[in-house]
Amino acid sequence: MTDRSPLAPTSLPALPEIAGVTRRVARARYKTWDRCDLTYVELSPGTTVAGVLTKSKCASPEVDWCRAALVLGRARALVVNAGNSNAFTGDRGRHAVEGLAARVAQHLGCQPSDVFVASTGVIGVPLPLDKAEAGLTAAFTAEPCDWVTAAETIMTTDTFAKVAVTRAVIGDRTVELVGIIKGSGMIMPDMATMLGFIFTDAAVDAAWMQSALSAANTKSFSCITVDSDTSTSDTVLAFATGAAGNATISDDDEPGADAFRSALDDLCLQLAHLVVRDGEGASKFIRIDVTGAESDESAHRIGMSIANSPLVKTAIAGEDANWGRVVMAIGKAGEPAERDKVAIRFGETQVARDGLEVEGYDEAPVTAHLKGAEIDIGVDLGLGDGRATVWTCDLTHGYISINADYRS
Amino acid sequence: MTDRSPLAPTSLPALPEIAGVTRRVARARYKTWDRCDLTYVELSPGTTVAGVLTKSKCASPEVDWCRAALVLGRARALVVNAGNSNAFTGDRGRHAVEGLAARVAQHLGCQPSDVFVASTGVIGVPLPLDKAEAGLTAAFTAEPCDWVTAAETIMTTDTFAKVAVTRAVIGDRTVELVGIIKGSGMIMPDMATMLGFIFTDAAVDAAWMQSALSAANTKSFSCITVDSDTSTSDTVLAFATGAAGNATISDDDEPGADAFRSALDDLCLQLAHLVVRDGEGASKFIRIDVTGAESDESAHRIGMSIANSPLVKTAIAGEDANWGRVVMAIGKAGEPAERDKVAIRFGETQVARDGLEVEGYDEAPVTAHLKGAEIDIGVDLGLGDGRATVWTCDLTHGYISINADYRS
C-alpha cells in the first residue's frame, strides 16, 4: 500500500446521517487481502436516483446495468465491489451483475432494477458470483457503519477515504448532501469519475435531479484528469431519500431548486478535487484557468491539453519554471489560438504576454510558487470570452511505480 | 547525459555521399556545453525542397519561415540550431531567423528564401543572434563532416545519432536518399517529427516531391508517439539536388515515380522508428496494429489512444500482461467500437475475443513476450476494413527523471 497522499486533507468534515440511508460492509475477498471490499447501502422506499456514467465504448456490465435502471429513476440499494471491475468479461460478467441485483431484490422484496451495482479493479476478470453472494449475505446481517468506513471500503489504489458534505435550504427545511468517492488512476472521466455516490435526504424528482447532476458533472468530474485515461467503469450516482420532508422539487422554478443545484455543484466539486488530491503519485495539486478563448468548450479543451501534457506535469513535479511547455500544450490542443496574443501566468506572476516572455521577467517568484503543493496556472488567449477551469496533479516517479506493478 | 537507449540499433548503415550536399558543424554554444550545436548544410544550385511542418498553433518562427520558403520550392542551404528552439519569442525570435538566413544568403550569393532554418531546445528564450552568427562564420570555414557528425550535432536529449538510407532506380539511374533525424521527447508529431532532414541526388520537381513527402508522412511520422506532446518546432524537410542526372520526376505517371515514392516511404518509416527507439526513458519498442475498424482514420485514432495511454505504457514497462488497459484505451478513444466484438492479441497470443478473455487463456507466452524489447499488440474491432499501425515506447522512471529536470 502506498503512503497517504501528501495532498490529502488534514481533517475530515463532520458527516451528518442521511435519514433513509444505511451502510454496511463485508469481506467478499475479491483479492487475496483481509479487508472489507463489498459495500452495501440500503435506501428507504421512495428514494429517487440520478447518475452519470462513462462514455467508454468498452463500458463494464455494471455501467450498462445502471444505465438501464436509471431510466426508472428509483432506488432501494447500492452494491459496490472493490478489487475487480468485472469489465470486458462478456456473459459471465453480465450474469454476475444480474445475480447480485436479484439477491438484493429478494432480500428487500423489491425489483432488481431498484438495485444499483458498481465495481472497480482489474479489467478482464469476471466478478466471482460466489464470493459476491457470500459477501452480500455477510453484509445483510452486519452492523451499520459510518460514512468513512464505506468510503474506505470502495477504495482500490486510493490512499485516503474521500468524503464531502454540503447542505441546502429548501422552503422551511434544510437538506443534507453527503458524497463518497474513490479514484486515483485511470482518471479522466468522460461523464463521471471512477465511482462516486451522493446521498441526500431531500425530496427531488429523479428526472430533475438528473439534469442537476449532469450540470454539476460538467463543472466538476469532467474538469479533472490524473492521467488522461478514461475508465470503463466511471459512475456517479445521486440518491435522494426524501426524508427531509420538503415539497418535492421537480422543476427549476420551484422553491429551493437553485439552492439544491448549488449545493450539488459544490459537493461534486469537492469530490472531484479529492480524487485529484489522491492522483497516483501526486505531489502537487494543479489548477489551470483558461480565459479569452473562443468559447467555453474551447477553453476546456485547451485546459485539458495542458493538464494532460506529460511534459507540463513532469516540469511541475520537478519544480521547474519551464513555462514553454505550457506554450507547447496550448499549441497542440487543436483549438483556435494565436501565438502572439497568448499570455501565461504562474501563481501571481505574469510570465509571458503577447506571445513572448514579459519584459524583465523574474523567475524567482515562479520558482517559489512551484515549491508549494498548490499550483496555479493561468492562460489567456486574447480571443474571446470563453473560459474554463480544470484541475490535475503532477506526474512523478510514484505514478510509474504504482502502475508498472499494479496487478501483482 | 543519459545512457544510450537500450533500443538503439547496434550498427550504423553505410551512408553514401549525396552529390551536391556538403555538411559542416560548429560550436555556437547555445548552452554552456562544449559540443557542436550548429549544423550548416550547403546544397548545390537547382536543389528542390519539400517539407512537412508542425500544426501547432504556437509554432516557432523557424517553422513560419520554412512554411513561407517552401512555397518557392528551392533550397541552397539548411541551418539547424540545437539547444534553443527559439519558439514563443516574438519579434526577437523572428529577427534571429531572418538574420541567420540573410547571413547565409550573403555568403552564398542566393536569396534568403533559399535558406532553411530549424531550431530545437528550450521554448521561450530568443535565439541569440550573435552566437548564431559566430557559429555560422566558424561553420563556413570548417572542414566538411560526415553524416553521423551532422546527425549528432542536431541532437538534444537524444541518446544516439539517427541516420537512414534507401535508394531507388529511376530509368537508368540509381538515386540515393539519406535522412538524419532527432527527437526523443515532446514527440507526437502532428505533421512531422521533431527535426528530420532528407537528402537525395534524384532530380524531382518540388511540388511532386511535396506530395510524395506528405504521403510518406501520414504513414510514418504521423504514426509515432513518445509522450503525446506535439512540439512547436516539428519539421521534416526533403532536399533533392538532381545530381543523379535522371529525367526530372514531376508526375506520378513518370518512370521511377513509384520507385522514388516507395524509397521515400521506407526512409521516413526508418527515421520515425529511430525516434521511437530513442524515446525518453524507453525500454520497449511497441508496435500496435489495429484492424477491423470502421475506417483507416478511426483505426489510427484508436491506435494512438492505446499508444498514448500512460496505463498501457507503464504496464508494458512493468512487463505486466494487463491487457485490460488496452480495453480501456480502446473504450476511451471516442471512435466506433462494440465491446463484444473486440479481439486483442499480444505477440502471437490471442488474449481476448468477442469482448472477453479467450477460453483457457494462458498468460505464460504473453509474459514471455513482454520480457522482450520488441512488443507487438494487435487489436481487431470486428466492424469493417479500416486498419492502421502505430509505434510507441513504454513509460518508465527514465522519462520522469529526464523531464522533471530537463532545463537545468
Coordinates of C-alpha atoms in Angstrom, one line a residue, chain A residues 55-61 64 87-92 94 122-126 185-188 190 227-232 280 305 308-312 314-315 317-325 327-332 334-340 342-344 352-357 363 395-408, chain B residues 55-61 64 87-92 94 122-126 185-188 190 227-232 280 305 308-312 314-315 317-325 327-332 334-340 342-344 352-357 363 395-408:
Chain A
K55 CA -18.8 7.2 -22.2
S56 CA -16.3 4.4 -22.8
K57 CA -17.2 2.1 -25.7
C58 CA -16.0 -0.8 -23.6
A59 CA -18.1 0.0 -20.5
S60 CA -18.5 -2.6 -17.8
P61 CA -21.7 -4.6 -17.4
D64 CA -24.8 -1.0 -18.7
A87 CA -15.3 -5.0 -17.2
F88 CA -14.8 -6.9 -20.5
T89 CA -16.0 -10.2 -19.2
G90 CA -18.9 -11.0 -21.6
D91 CA -21.8 -13.0 -20.5
R92 CA -20.2 -14.1 -17.2
R94 CA -23.4 -9.7 -17.0
V122 CA -8.7 -5.1 -12.6
I123 CA -10.3 -5.3 -16.1
G124 CA -11.0 -8.6 -17.8
V125 CA -11.6 -10.9 -14.9
P126 CA -15.3 -11.9 -14.3
G185 CA -5.5 6.4 -11.5
M186 CA -7.3 5.8 -14.9
I187 CA -8.8 9.2 -14.2
M188 CA -10.1 11.4 -17.0
D190 CA -15.7 11.5 -19.7
D227 CA -3.5 10.6 -16.4
S228 CA -5.8 11.1 -19.4
D229 CA -7.1 7.6 -19.2
T230 CA -10.8 7.1 -19.0
S231 CA -12.1 4.2 -17.1
T232 CA -14.5 1.5 -18.3
E280 CA -1.5 8.3 -8.3
S305 CA -4.4 19.7 -23.2
N308 CA -2.8 16.0 -19.7
S309 CA 0.7 17.0 -21.0
P310 CA 3.3 14.7 -19.5
L311 CA 5.9 17.4 -20.1
V312 CA 3.9 20.1 -18.2
T314 CA 6.8 16.5 -15.0
A315 CA 8.1 20.0 -15.1
A317 CA 6.9 17.7 -10.4
G318 CA 10.5 18.9 -10.8
E319 CA 9.5 22.4 -9.6
D320 CA 10.9 23.7 -12.9
A321 CA 9.6 27.1 -14.1
N322 CA 9.6 25.7 -17.7
W323 CA 6.5 27.6 -18.9
G324 CA 7.5 26.9 -22.5
R325 CA 5.8 23.5 -22.0
V327 CA 3.0 27.1 -24.7
M328 CA 3.6 23.7 -26.4
A329 CA 0.4 22.3 -24.8
I330 CA -1.7 25.3 -25.9
G331 CA -0.3 24.9 -29.4
K332 CA -1.1 21.2 -29.7
G334 CA -6.1 21.9 -31.9
E335 CA -8.2 24.8 -30.7
P336 CA -8.2 28.4 -32.0
A337 CA -5.2 30.2 -30.7
E338 CA -3.0 33.0 -31.9
R339 CA 0.6 32.7 -30.7
D340 CA 1.2 36.4 -30.5
V342 CA -1.2 34.3 -25.7
A343 CA -0.4 35.3 -22.1
I344 CA 0.6 32.9 -19.3
A352 CA 4.5 35.7 -20.8
R353 CA 2.3 38.1 -22.7
D354 CA 1.7 38.9 -26.4
G355 CA 3.5 35.7 -27.5
L356 CA 6.8 36.1 -25.6
E357 CA 8.3 36.4 -22.2
E363 CA 11.8 33.7 -12.3
L395 CA 3.4 13.3 -12.9
T396 CA 6.1 11.7 -10.7
H397 CA 8.1 8.5 -10.2
G398 CA 5.3 7.5 -7.8
Y399 CA 2.9 7.1 -10.8
I400 CA 5.3 4.9 -12.6
S401 CA 6.0 2.8 -9.5
I402 CA 2.3 2.3 -8.9
N403 CA 1.3 1.4 -12.4
A404 CA 4.2 -0.6 -13.6
D405 CA 3.3 -3.0 -10.8
Y406 CA -0.4 -2.7 -10.2
R407 CA -1.8 -6.1 -10.9
S408 CA 0.7 -8.2 -8.9
Chain B
K55 CA 0.4 22.0 -36.9
S56 CA 1.0 23.7 -33.5
K57 CA -0.8 27.0 -33.1
C58 CA 2.3 28.2 -31.2
A59 CA 4.8 27.2 -34.0
S60 CA 8.3 28.6 -33.8
P61 CA 9.4 31.4 -36.2
D64 CA 6.8 30.0 -40.1
A87 CA 9.8 29.3 -30.1
F88 CA 7.4 31.8 -28.4
T89 CA 10.0 34.6 -28.6
G90 CA 8.1 37.3 -30.6
D91 CA 9.9 39.8 -32.8
R92 CA 13.3 38.9 -31.4
R94 CA 11.7 36.3 -36.0
V122 CA 14.0 25.1 -24.7
I123 CA 11.0 27.2 -25.6
G124 CA 10.7 30.9 -24.7
V125 CA 14.3 32.0 -25.0
P126 CA 15.2 34.0 -28.1
G185 CA 10.6 13.7 -26.0
M186 CA 7.7 16.0 -26.9
I187 CA 7.0 13.5 -29.7
M188 CA 3.6 13.2 -31.2
D190 CA 1.1 16.3 -35.9
D227 CA 4.5 11.1 -25.0
S228 CA 1.5 12.6 -26.8
D229 CA 3.1 16.1 -26.7
T230 CA 3.4 17.8 -30.0
S231 CA 6.4 20.2 -30.5
T232 CA 6.2 23.8 -31.5
E280 CA 12.9 9.4 -23.4
S305 CA -5.3 6.2 -27.9
N308 CA -0.7 7.4 -25.6
S309 CA -2.2 5.7 -22.6
P310 CA 0.1 6.1 -19.6
L311 CA -1.5 3.0 -18.1
V312 CA -0.8 0.8 -21.1
T314 CA 3.5 1.6 -17.7
A315 CA 2.0 -1.9 -17.8
A317 CA 7.3 -1.1 -18.8
G318 CA 6.4 -3.4 -15.8
E319 CA 6.2 -6.4 -18.2
D320 CA 2.7 -6.9 -16.8
A321 CA 0.2 -8.8 -19.1
N322 CA -2.5 -6.4 -18.0
W323 CA -4.4 -6.3 -21.3
G324 CA -7.4 -4.8 -19.7
R325 CA -5.7 -1.5 -20.0
V327 CA -9.5 -2.4 -23.5
M328 CA -9.7 0.8 -21.5
A329 CA -7.8 2.7 -24.2
I330 CA -10.0 1.4 -27.0
G331 CA -13.0 2.4 -25.0
K332 CA -11.9 5.9 -24.4
G334 CA -14.2 8.1 -28.9
E335 CA -14.3 6.0 -32.1
P336 CA -16.8 3.4 -33.2
A337 CA -16.3 0.2 -31.2
E338 CA -18.5 -2.6 -30.0
R339 CA -17.3 -4.1 -26.8
D340 CA -18.5 -7.6 -27.6
V342 CA -13.3 -6.6 -29.8
A343 CA -10.3 -9.0 -30.0
I344 CA -6.8 -8.4 -28.6
A352 CA -9.3 -11.7 -25.8
R353 CA -12.0 -12.3 -28.4
D354 CA -15.7 -11.4 -28.6
G355 CA -15.5 -9.0 -25.7
L356 CA -13.9 -11.3 -23.1
E357 CA -10.8 -13.3 -22.3
E363 CA -0.7 -15.9 -19.6
L395 CA 6.7 4.9 -20.0
T396 CA 9.4 4.4 -17.3
H397 CA 11.1 6.1 -14.4
G398 CA 13.6 7.3 -17.0
Y399 CA 11.0 9.6 -18.6
I400 CA 10.2 11.2 -15.3
S401 CA 13.9 11.6 -14.4
I402 CA 14.7 13.2 -17.8
N403 CA 11.7 15.6 -17.8
A404 CA 11.4 16.7 -14.2
D405 CA 14.9 18.1 -14.7
Y406 CA 15.4 18.9 -18.3
R407 CA 16.1 22.7 -18.3
S408 CA 18.7 22.7 -15.6

